Each structure stands twice: as structure tokens, then as C-alpha cells.
Amino acid sequence: MSDRLILGIESSCDETGFGIVRLGPDGSLELLADEVASSVEEHARFGGVVPEVASRAHLEALVPTLRRALDTAKVELSQIHSIAVTAGPGLAGALLVGVSAAKAYAAALGKPLYGVNHLAGHVAADTLQHGPLPQRCLALLVSGGHSQLLLVEGGLANSITEIGSTVDDAAGEAYDKVARLLDLPYPGGPPIDKLAKQGNGCAIAFPRGLTGPRDAKYDFSFSGLKTSVARWVERAERAGEEIPLADVAASFQEAVADVLTAKAIRAAKDLDVGTLVISGGVAANSRLSGLAAERCAEAGIELRVPRPRLCTDNGAMIAALGAHLVAAGAKPSPLDLSTTPGLPVGTVQIL
Amino acid sequence: MLVLAVDTATPAVTAGVVELAPDSPPRLLAKRVTLNAKAHGELLTPHISDALAEAGKSYADLDAIVVGAGPGPFTGLRVGLATAAALGQALNRPVYPVATPDAIARDAASGRPLLVATDARRKEVYWAAYDAAGRRTDGPHVERPQDLAGKLPAMGVRQATGEGAEIYAEVLGLELLQAKHPSPEGLVAAAAAEVLAKARPAALTPLYLRRPDAVEPTGRKRVTRA
Ligand SMILES: [Zn+2]
């Protein structure tokens, strides 16, 4: 069999992504294009993603972003073999724009359509950089929208089980809220990371959520941490102390990275899994990847973190997941496919 | 010319295949319409494929696409526009946006001044006014029906159509005509001159008429020393 070109479409949050991946006869993946239009700046003054603003931006960005992806890959739409689109989880109105367009592209071109899971896409992104996944691996997904620990067995098209997730805020959400508290811009991840580098992560002992002996072993909680940072800052202000911003940022970041990596390593040991993949927007955080590298090396676990561009939401990861499904001989989704804002991670494809 | 018409600005999921020739009204070959305000995303593309199949045509046979640009509830409205934009790009065919009430006004063809009002939810209507020749003279706007009612005498409109006109018939006090949702022929008629002239289409901009609901956070906490 010859090469097959897979188009991936992503619109679950505030990035409109079109990616094109070449699936080789041997199952190898080659990334040909990864074009993203982001509405992040339009959300900045609201301190978080405004769904209607994101949906409007997706509609505007569709046609030009696909055009750029085709130009970058130097292919025509008619050469596309299959189309994959994020069908969930995500913002309802935002998902609907991408899925509506994907259906129209598939119908007009007479190509198969795969409605896929955004979270599985984040794991698939890593295979664009590091090749096929081992038979069993753990994936830690951390971003503004998700914090999950997943067990992937027998490949992405086969089985994904959620073994842990956040019980309140996503990790990235906690970053955004703490950034606001420290008067740093939205999104909060990059400015906190930068400021933390000048601070001492051990200066303030912020709490580690859900790490007690009776707590859920693999679940996360970041809401208490955020509150605790707020209380600490308020107390210092009342006492008329100068706020050591860099130390607060570093100590907050240390608490997040400590809990995420400790739980991931513990799960890997408990489940006897030798590989950890970290993906999602927060994977780019320097302390998280640094601490994960340290602890994985100690525990003899292979760590895979895709480059930052592949970690954030994009169409390439959806194209990669589509390629895994096509390679596995999966049946296409029907054209009356629904979007599913609360799609569970175990459902890799909507049929 | 073979024209595809789609509209998702009302609870109707509308797709139709229409034959358009100079100097004659658009002729419907096949259509699929489902009344379900929550199913635009699921049904629109299957409706288009089914209508084409019934007409004995394929996507490649289409010469142009006409899409209702609203106003209408945002989430459903975008389905039609995203679908039309993607079809236009995939088939390399022009996509002509029309104001949805213009199509409904064509359908009503009352020959007298007419108000078209659709349901904007939140106790408001989207409305536009037309003269006896069917030309739009005002709108589209979004407004409370009570406020619109006060303007009607000055507009000289005595007939109304559309779901909003039906829901608020008592408030508006106008004679109610039957056209409720835009038909494929009405949509194509509203864009016929441009389609036939192969004019350069206008941008596919939805007629939202309302800003997104979003509030900037207040009570922002400052811990940095100014
Ligand atoms: Zn994501």
C-alpha cells in the first residue's frame, strides 16, 4: 500500500488547527503541516476562554488555516485520503464549527471521516516526534482544560483507560488563577515559569492536594493550592510585608510539579509500566519536565515529552490519531456524527 | 445553474438543490428539511447529500452555494456557514451569503409591506422590514417585540411572517402570513442576481447582532507594588 495523507482538524477550545500527516505503508508518520490560528489574545482580558468568542474565531479561521496547511504541505485537498476531527471533549459551540466543516470536506471530497477524542490526540502527538508507543504506557495530560493520567494499552486505536484526573481545577487553570493573583498576564503558565526561575521553590510549603494516605492515589486537586496561595499573599499583605513574588511563583510551581510527577511515577510503578508520556500545554513547563526527567531517571522509567508546539492544541495531533485509526483499519464515523463536549477518554473514536 | 441552498438560522435544518436560470424563478429539484433546533450539526451535511442524491446530482455538479447568514441563534447559525464555507473551499465554488429574513420575505411574496420576525430567544425577535416590491427597508435588528410594536405604525407594515411574528402575534398585532422558515427557492431567489452574474461573493460574515456574553473580571487583586 502506498502513502496515505491524513488531514486533522481541531477546534475544541481556542485554537483552530489543521494538520497534515503522511502515513507510510509501514505505519510510520511524517508531519507535513501544522497550522494553528489562536484566539488566545481575544480571551486575555477576560482571564479565561470565552466560549462564544472562541467559536466566532474558529468560523473565521477555518478556510484560511486549511489553505495555509495545504500550501505548507504542498498537497491538494483532493490528495487527502482521510479526515479526522476532534468530536470531544471540549466547548460545545467550538467543537461544532470544526465538526461541521469536517463533515462538509469529507462529503464534498468523498473521503472517510473519523470523529476522534481530543485527549487521545494529545497522546498521539508524541508519536509524531518519538515514533510508535510501546505496548503499554502511561500518559499524563496537563493543560488549561485537562489534568489526566491515562493508561494506553495495545496502541492508541485499541485501549485508553483513565486512571486518574483532577477533581476540581485543571493544572493550567490553577496557573491562570495564581497568575491573576500575582498580577501576571493570561495565560499564566509561561509568566509564572519565567518568574519562578528567580525564586526558591522551597521557600513556602504550599499544600500538596490529595496526597494523604486515604486520598485517591492517582487523582489531582489544585483548587486548595490556589486558595492557599491566595491566603498566603493576603496574610503577607496584611502584615505589611513585601511579597516575594518569585518565591511565591516558584513554590506554587514546585507544588504542582511535585504532585503531578509523584502521582505519575507511583502509577507507573504500581501498574508496572516502563514509559511515561507527558503532553498538553503545561508539559512545556520547565519545572514539570525537569522534575519528571529527574524522577523518571531514578525510577528507570522512559520519559517522552513532545516539543512544546506539539503539546499545545493543534490539528497535527488529530491527524496523527486519525492515522493510527486508519492504520488499524478502523471504520469511519457516520456523517450524522454528533459532537460530545463531555466525551470520556475511553472513547477514542465516535461511531 | 445548479445551486445548493442551506440555512440553519432558524430551528429548521434546511438543504435544497435548486435549478437557477435567467428570467425564471428558481426551480426546486430536491430538499431535506428537519425542524430541530438542536440537530443542525448532526443533520445538515446528511441532508445535503440526500437532497443531491434525490436530485440525481453530485457535489461536483454544483455551480454555486447560497447560505443563510442569519440572524439566528449563534451555535446553529455557524453550522450552516461553516458547512457552506468548507463546501465552497473543497469544491472551489463561490458561496453567497444572504440575510435569512430576505429569503423568508421572498417566500411570503405578499406584494405588500411586510415584517419578517424570527425567534431570537431571551424574549426578543430578529426582525427586518420589506416594502411592497420585496426590498428590505429596515433591519435586520434584534429587539423586544413590545419595542418593535411601537415602531410598526410609522413603518406602515400590516403583515408579518416568521416564527417570531407567530410567537408574539398578539404583541405585534399584524396579519400573520404562512412563511415561517426560509425555503431553498427563497434563499436562491435572494441571491439570484449575484449568482447569475457570477459576482464576487461577499465575505461569509454571520449576522450575529449581539456581542458575546462575557464579563471582564472585576476586583482584580494587585499584590505588586505600583
Ligand atoms: Zn487539549
XYZ file of C-alpha atoms and ligand atoms in Angstrom:
578
model
C 0.000 0.000 0.000
C 1.237 3.497 -0.795
C 1.375 6.603 1.407
C -1.878 7.974 2.735
C -2.388 11.635 3.668
C -4.458 12.301 6.773
C -5.987 15.726 7.468
C -6.604 16.572 11.132
C -8.993 19.318 12.297
C -9.042 20.691 15.846
C -11.467 23.288 17.294
C -12.256 22.139 20.847
C -11.049 25.252 22.669
C -9.364 28.447 21.480
C -7.044 27.096 18.753
C -8.195 26.385 15.201
C -5.779 23.722 13.990
C -5.257 21.977 10.660
C -2.549 19.336 10.415
C -1.496 17.012 7.609
C 0.309 13.756 8.329
C 1.705 11.233 5.850
C 1.033 7.643 6.908
C 3.606 5.333 5.354
C 2.893 1.738 4.289
C 4.888 0.586 7.332
C 2.744 2.660 9.699
C 5.320 5.430 10.049
C 4.100 9.002 10.465
C 5.550 12.121 8.903
C 4.257 15.572 9.824
C 3.789 17.668 6.671
C 1.878 20.655 8.048
C 0.737 22.006 11.399
C -1.104 25.316 11.086
C -2.825 26.919 14.056
C -4.869 30.111 14.371
C -5.281 31.084 18.014
C -7.845 33.396 19.598
C -5.923 33.438 22.900
C -5.346 37.198 22.790
C -9.065 37.873 22.491
C -9.638 35.985 25.747
C -6.780 37.584 27.709
C -8.784 40.468 29.192
C -11.417 38.000 30.437
C -8.811 35.872 32.230
C -10.052 32.686 30.575
C -11.515 31.335 27.354
C -14.894 32.865 26.441
C -16.720 30.119 24.503
C -18.667 32.406 22.149
C -15.543 34.409 21.306
C -13.684 31.163 20.557
C -16.497 29.841 18.352
C -16.638 33.043 16.317
C -12.886 32.928 15.795
C -12.999 29.287 14.649
C -15.501 30.098 11.904
C -13.334 32.949 10.630
C -10.140 30.909 10.734
C -11.344 27.688 9.062
C -10.764 28.309 5.381
C -7.527 30.346 5.593
C -5.908 27.981 8.105
C -6.608 24.916 5.958
C -5.288 26.834 2.939
C -2.028 27.500 4.803
C -1.735 23.853 5.818
C -2.206 22.662 2.218
C 0.331 25.198 0.960
C 2.872 24.211 3.618
C 2.457 20.501 2.849
C 2.414 21.240 -0.903
C -0.619 18.998 -1.431
C -4.110 19.494 -2.828
C -7.296 18.707 -0.889
C -8.119 16.016 -3.474
C -4.979 14.108 -2.439
C -6.195 13.734 1.152
C -7.026 10.123 1.996
C -8.989 10.587 5.251
C -10.157 13.363 7.536
C -10.019 13.259 11.333
C -11.734 15.843 13.512
C -11.991 16.465 17.252
C -15.544 15.461 18.233
C -14.974 15.902 22.002
C -14.287 16.647 24.754
C -14.339 20.439 24.531
C -16.538 23.525 24.273
C -19.823 22.606 22.577
C -20.060 25.573 20.218
C -16.377 25.428 19.327
C -16.415 21.700 18.559
C -19.439 22.192 16.327
C -17.605 24.556 13.979
C -14.770 22.107 13.295
C -17.043 19.081 13.007
C -19.475 20.876 10.664
C -16.616 21.858 8.386
C -15.037 18.396 8.565
C -18.276 16.754 7.501
C -18.593 19.105 4.560
C -14.981 18.477 3.459
C -15.493 14.713 3.767
C -18.811 14.700 1.893
C -17.668 17.033 -0.891
C -14.428 15.106 -1.433
C -15.942 11.663 -0.872
C -13.379 10.847 1.845
C -13.828 8.880 5.085
C -14.353 10.917 8.267
C -13.118 9.983 11.748
C -14.640 11.828 14.730
C -11.982 11.440 17.411
C -11.145 12.132 21.043
C -9.090 15.254 21.715
C -7.343 13.706 24.746
C -6.197 10.677 22.771
C -4.935 13.197 20.219
C -2.625 14.731 22.824
C -1.015 11.313 23.329
C -0.865 10.691 19.574
C 1.081 13.949 19.147
C 4.072 12.297 20.796
C 4.222 9.594 18.115
C 4.931 12.322 15.532
C 8.206 13.022 17.317
C 9.209 9.814 19.090
C 7.675 7.083 16.908
C 5.310 4.291 17.890
C 4.287 3.866 21.533
C 5.269 0.705 23.412
C 2.545 -1.879 24.073
C 1.775 -0.259 27.414
C 2.453 3.295 28.506
C 1.163 5.952 30.867
C 0.210 9.393 29.656
C -0.008 12.483 31.845
C -2.109 15.152 30.120
C -1.827 18.597 31.640
C -3.229 21.784 30.150
C -5.632 24.641 30.806
C -8.509 22.275 30.154
C -7.337 18.880 31.380
C -5.298 17.027 34.005
C -5.455 13.294 33.431
C -3.453 10.185 33.959
C -4.145 7.610 31.245
C -3.104 4.032 30.668
C -2.649 3.273 26.959
C -2.517 -0.406 26.019
C -2.021 -2.039 22.637
C -1.791 1.275 20.753
C -3.977 4.374 20.605
C -6.618 2.764 18.399
C -7.055 -0.005 20.932
C -7.497 0.911 24.582
C -7.177 4.048 26.707
C -8.207 3.933 30.364
C -8.376 6.945 32.648
C -6.791 6.011 35.955
C -6.790 9.474 37.470
C -7.979 13.021 36.830
C -8.455 16.337 38.581
C -11.373 16.562 40.976
C -11.581 20.349 40.579
C -9.387 22.733 38.538
C -7.162 21.671 35.669
C -3.446 22.300 36.288
C -3.352 25.101 33.698
C -6.416 26.697 35.261
C -4.597 26.879 38.588
C -1.706 28.593 36.798
C -4.120 31.139 35.275
C -5.740 31.898 38.640
C -2.448 32.247 40.503
C -1.093 34.421 37.687
C -4.040 36.762 38.111
C -3.362 36.889 41.821
C 0.261 37.854 41.166
C -0.781 40.398 38.533
C 0.785 38.376 35.709
C -0.776 38.098 32.225
C -3.071 35.347 30.888
C -2.353 32.528 30.121
C -0.488 32.140 33.389
C 1.865 29.246 32.620
C 4.732 30.990 30.795
C 4.962 34.113 33.038
C 4.868 32.038 36.259
C 7.500 29.673 34.865
C 9.720 32.633 33.991
C 9.282 34.370 37.346
C 9.778 31.095 39.259
C 13.273 30.740 37.814
C 14.386 33.678 40.006
C 12.722 32.265 43.093
C 13.153 29.476 45.608
C 10.690 26.593 45.212
C 11.236 25.516 48.802
C 10.603 28.985 50.271
C 6.926 28.405 51.048
C 5.452 24.982 51.816
C 2.206 25.108 49.846
C -0.060 22.052 50.311
C 0.077 19.018 48.014
C -3.551 18.159 47.202
C -4.895 14.597 47.586
C -1.616 13.133 48.844
C -2.883 11.829 52.175
C -2.889 8.076 52.867
C -6.669 7.804 52.359
C -6.863 10.053 49.249
C -7.456 8.739 45.731
C -3.985 7.630 44.661
C -3.987 8.961 41.102
C -6.435 11.885 41.272
C -5.382 15.537 41.420
C -6.749 18.602 43.175
C -5.461 22.120 42.548
C -8.236 24.237 43.993
C -6.905 24.065 47.565
C -3.439 25.012 46.373
C -4.771 28.081 44.587
C -6.705 29.137 47.711
C -3.669 28.562 49.858
C -1.536 30.814 47.625
C -4.232 33.497 47.859
C -4.362 33.244 51.685
C -0.584 33.383 51.974
C -0.423 36.519 49.841
C -3.292 38.166 51.752
C -1.672 37.435 55.092
C 1.654 38.877 53.957
C -0.119 41.979 52.640
C -1.985 42.490 55.902
C 1.273 42.179 57.770
C 2.687 44.875 55.519
C 5.395 42.577 54.221
C 6.939 42.878 50.790
C 5.513 39.966 48.694
C 8.376 37.776 47.427
C 6.695 37.249 44.046
C 9.393 34.988 42.615
C 9.355 32.737 45.676
C 5.554 32.517 45.615
C 5.636 31.586 41.917
C 8.446 29.049 42.406
C 6.817 27.466 45.458
C 3.435 27.226 43.719
C 5.072 25.713 40.636
C 7.014 23.272 42.818
C 3.792 22.067 44.461
C 2.140 21.467 41.071
C 5.151 19.679 39.552
C 5.722 17.634 42.711
C 2.160 16.261 42.849
C 1.886 15.610 39.106
C 5.178 13.757 38.816
C 4.876 11.885 42.132
C 1.455 10.515 41.172
C 2.537 9.643 37.627
C 5.641 7.786 38.847
C 3.642 5.983 41.519
C 1.068 4.860 38.911
C 3.843 3.673 36.582
C 5.369 1.604 39.377
C 2.019 0.231 40.598
C 0.939 -0.746 37.084
C 4.405 -1.889 36.037
C 4.594 0.466 33.062
C 8.004 1.480 31.713
C 7.128 4.593 29.694
C 5.607 7.941 30.675
C 4.373 10.439 28.060
C 3.671 13.987 29.226
C 1.616 16.159 26.866
C -0.735 19.155 26.917
C 0.104 22.852 27.223
C 1.548 22.571 30.758
C 4.017 19.883 29.581
C 6.136 22.783 28.313
C 6.582 23.969 31.919
C 10.291 23.808 32.738
C 9.942 22.622 36.339
C 7.418 19.908 35.452
C 9.571 18.463 32.681
C 12.740 18.892 34.768
C 11.357 17.140 37.826
C 9.750 14.423 35.682
C 13.115 13.749 33.996
C 14.830 13.505 37.389
C 12.251 11.176 38.912
C 11.824 9.012 35.801
C 15.604 8.506 35.643
C 15.640 7.467 39.305
C 12.768 5.038 38.778
C 14.118 3.641 35.493
C 11.142 4.920 33.505
C 11.488 6.179 29.935
C 10.138 9.757 29.677
C 8.696 11.117 26.425
C 7.729 14.798 26.166
C 6.907 16.102 22.685
C 8.284 19.518 21.726
C 6.130 22.425 23.028
C 4.498 23.100 19.669
C 3.118 19.531 19.601
C 1.993 19.694 23.251
C -0.494 22.524 22.798
C -3.792 22.046 20.931
C -3.247 21.614 17.185
C -4.512 19.775 14.123
C -1.335 17.691 13.781
C -2.183 15.641 16.869
C -5.665 14.940 15.483
C -4.172 13.949 12.120
C -1.751 11.659 13.965
C -4.586 9.992 15.874
C -6.542 9.663 12.616
C -3.511 7.992 11.052
C -3.355 5.476 13.916
C -7.036 4.655 13.347
C -6.629 4.337 9.567
C -3.544 2.140 10.050
C -5.520 -0.063 12.460
C -8.289 -0.458 9.869
C -10.906 1.403 11.933
C -14.311 2.018 10.382
C -15.093 5.668 9.534
C -17.605 7.644 11.617
C -21.053 8.335 10.097
C -21.767 11.776 8.609
C -24.540 12.373 11.167
C -21.835 12.212 13.846
C -22.587 14.294 16.961
C -20.156 16.436 18.885
C -19.774 15.296 22.502
C -18.499 18.037 24.850
C -18.080 15.530 27.708
C -16.634 12.674 25.662
C -14.915 10.206 28.034
C -11.294 9.442 27.224
C -12.047 5.733 26.816
C -13.962 6.534 23.625
C -11.166 7.131 21.132
C -13.496 7.424 18.129
C -17.201 8.219 17.814
C -19.005 5.658 15.673
C -27.056 26.673 -12.953
C -27.200 24.137 -10.181
C -27.286 25.848 -6.782
C -27.155 24.345 -3.311
C -29.093 26.278 -0.659
C -28.516 25.799 3.069
C -29.810 27.624 6.134
C -29.502 26.981 9.868
C -30.577 30.356 11.257
C -33.955 29.075 12.489
C -34.964 25.761 14.125
C -35.199 24.335 10.577
C -32.193 22.430 9.236
C -32.583 23.308 5.559
C -30.817 21.936 2.487
C -32.086 22.089 -1.081
C -30.881 21.643 -4.644
C -32.206 24.353 -6.927
C -32.008 24.957 -10.679
C -31.480 28.627 -11.496
C -31.831 30.138 -14.969
C -32.069 33.781 -16.086
C -35.591 35.226 -16.314
C -37.340 32.399 -14.489
C -37.948 31.705 -10.829
C -35.640 29.209 -9.088
C -36.888 25.637 -9.508
C -36.549 23.187 -6.624
C -35.145 19.763 -7.581
C -34.997 18.235 -4.109
C -34.862 19.301 -0.471
C -34.440 17.933 3.022
C -35.751 19.955 5.944
C -35.937 18.886 9.593
C -37.352 21.026 12.380
C -34.953 20.510 15.278
C -33.057 23.418 16.797
C -30.539 21.056 18.394
C -29.679 18.918 15.362
C -28.159 21.360 12.878
C -24.693 19.908 13.392
C -25.788 16.301 13.038
C -28.154 16.674 10.110
C -27.042 19.390 7.721
C -24.417 17.504 5.727
C -26.506 14.275 5.528
C -29.436 16.443 4.329
C -27.272 17.970 1.598
C -26.051 14.553 0.433
C -29.606 13.166 0.452
C -31.047 16.108 -1.456
C -28.301 15.829 -4.076
C -28.920 12.088 -4.420
C -32.658 12.603 -4.838
C -31.994 15.239 -7.498
C -29.701 12.778 -9.278
C -26.745 15.134 -8.866
C -23.338 15.004 -7.181
C -21.359 17.596 -5.251
C -19.196 18.188 -8.310
C -22.288 19.186 -10.343
C -22.916 22.225 -8.136
C -22.159 25.641 -9.657
C -22.670 27.745 -6.526
C -23.766 27.644 -2.897
C -26.160 30.016 -1.168
C -26.204 30.152 2.617
C -28.422 31.964 5.089
C -26.182 34.264 7.148
C -28.775 34.838 9.855
C -29.509 36.495 12.117
C -30.237 33.462 14.255
C -29.104 31.679 17.412
C -25.309 31.635 17.147
C -24.441 27.982 17.607
C -26.886 26.705 14.989
C -26.196 29.606 12.638
C -22.482 28.773 12.482
C -23.216 25.209 11.350
C -24.648 26.450 8.058
C -21.851 28.949 7.497
C -19.041 26.524 8.404
C -20.587 23.867 6.183
C -21.034 26.238 3.245
C -17.538 27.687 3.618
C -15.971 24.221 3.679
C -18.004 23.045 0.688
C -17.030 26.123 -1.263
C -13.361 25.519 -0.482
C -13.480 21.786 -1.210
C -15.387 22.206 -4.494
C -13.795 25.514 -5.468
C -17.221 27.112 -5.949
C -18.489 30.555 -4.884
C -20.531 30.778 -1.671
C -23.111 33.596 -1.482
C -24.400 34.675 1.934
C -27.952 36.075 2.117
C -29.791 37.544 5.064
C -32.160 34.799 6.203
C -35.191 37.137 6.541
C -34.691 38.162 2.886
C -35.344 34.544 1.910
C -38.414 34.321 4.158
C -39.738 37.565 2.634
C -39.362 36.049 -0.859
C -41.297 33.006 0.275
C -44.137 35.149 1.655
C -44.295 37.206 -1.582
C -47.201 39.173 -0.191
C -46.951 42.114 -2.577
C -47.490 44.424 0.404
C -45.183 45.864 3.055
C -44.044 43.007 5.283
C -42.341 42.394 8.607
C -40.208 39.265 8.966
C -39.527 38.321 12.594
C -37.734 35.198 13.769
C -37.208 33.979 17.325
C -34.088 35.467 18.917
C -34.808 33.805 22.287
C -34.409 35.831 25.521
C -37.846 37.329 24.767
C -36.538 39.167 21.693
C -37.009 38.868 17.936
C -34.720 39.312 14.976
C -36.642 41.460 12.512
C -36.437 43.117 9.120
C -38.999 45.147 7.157
C -39.750 44.976 3.411
C -41.650 47.241 1.012
C -44.385 46.127 -1.393
C -41.743 45.217 -4.011
C -39.983 42.915 -1.505
C -36.971 45.188 -0.958
C -35.585 45.315 2.562
C -36.223 48.781 4.022
C -35.042 48.228 7.583
C -33.059 45.693 9.596
C -32.115 43.129 10.435
C -32.228 44.155 14.080
C -32.695 42.362 17.387
C -35.297 43.872 19.693
C -38.015 43.173 22.246
C -41.362 42.663 20.479
C -43.016 45.329 22.673
C -40.484 47.917 21.496
C -40.822 46.808 17.877
C -44.622 47.054 18.110
C -44.342 50.749 18.900
C -42.475 51.386 15.636
C -44.844 49.463 13.376
C -47.440 52.199 12.715
C -44.753 54.540 11.379
C -43.400 51.739 9.155
C -46.798 51.198 7.510
C -46.453 47.424 7.803
C -49.626 45.397 8.315
C -48.488 41.851 7.557
C -45.884 39.731 9.261
C -44.296 36.324 8.908
C -41.675 34.146 10.586
C -41.663 32.230 13.853
C -41.035 35.375 15.912
C -44.079 37.017 14.358
C -46.100 33.942 15.267
C -44.896 33.718 18.879
C -45.513 37.415 19.511
C -48.565 37.801 17.227
C -50.605 39.430 19.989
C -47.919 41.964 20.866
C -47.269 42.869 17.233
C -50.935 42.899 16.157
C -50.226 42.198 12.466
C -51.896 39.868 9.974
C -49.900 36.638 10.022
C -48.701 35.020 6.786
C -47.595 31.400 6.467
C -43.877 31.534 5.506
C -42.049 30.519 8.665
C -38.603 29.175 7.786
C -36.579 30.016 4.675
C -37.116 27.682 1.709
C -34.277 26.668 -0.650
C -36.028 28.535 -3.501
C -36.353 31.636 -1.309
C -32.666 31.519 -0.386
C -31.588 31.151 -4.011
C -34.034 33.869 -5.142
C -32.486 36.262 -2.607
C -29.042 35.734 -4.195
C -30.170 35.069 -7.798
C -28.828 38.260 -9.347
C -25.329 37.740 -7.921
C -25.279 34.017 -8.660
C -26.330 34.503 -12.285
C -23.845 37.350 -12.753
C -21.123 35.168 -11.205
C -20.408 38.138 -8.945
C -17.636 38.047 -6.407
C -19.345 36.855 -3.201
C -19.425 38.971 -0.059
C -17.490 37.720 2.975
C -19.208 34.897 4.873
C -19.878 37.001 7.939
C -22.660 35.823 10.241
C -25.242 38.449 11.217
C -24.809 37.999 14.964
C -26.328 41.364 16.009
C -25.326 40.646 19.606
C -21.970 40.715 21.327
C -20.662 37.568 23.001
C -21.683 37.218 26.649
C -18.511 37.858 28.545
C -17.642 39.960 31.529
C -14.202 41.167 32.402
C -13.200 40.069 35.881
C -13.552 42.795 38.489
C -11.914 43.240 41.863
C -8.604 42.307 40.323
C -6.151 41.693 43.079
C -2.913 43.614 42.957
C -0.061 42.393 45.079
C 2.709 44.120 43.197
C 3.833 47.469 44.500
C 2.877 50.112 41.996
Zn -6.012 19.977 24.761
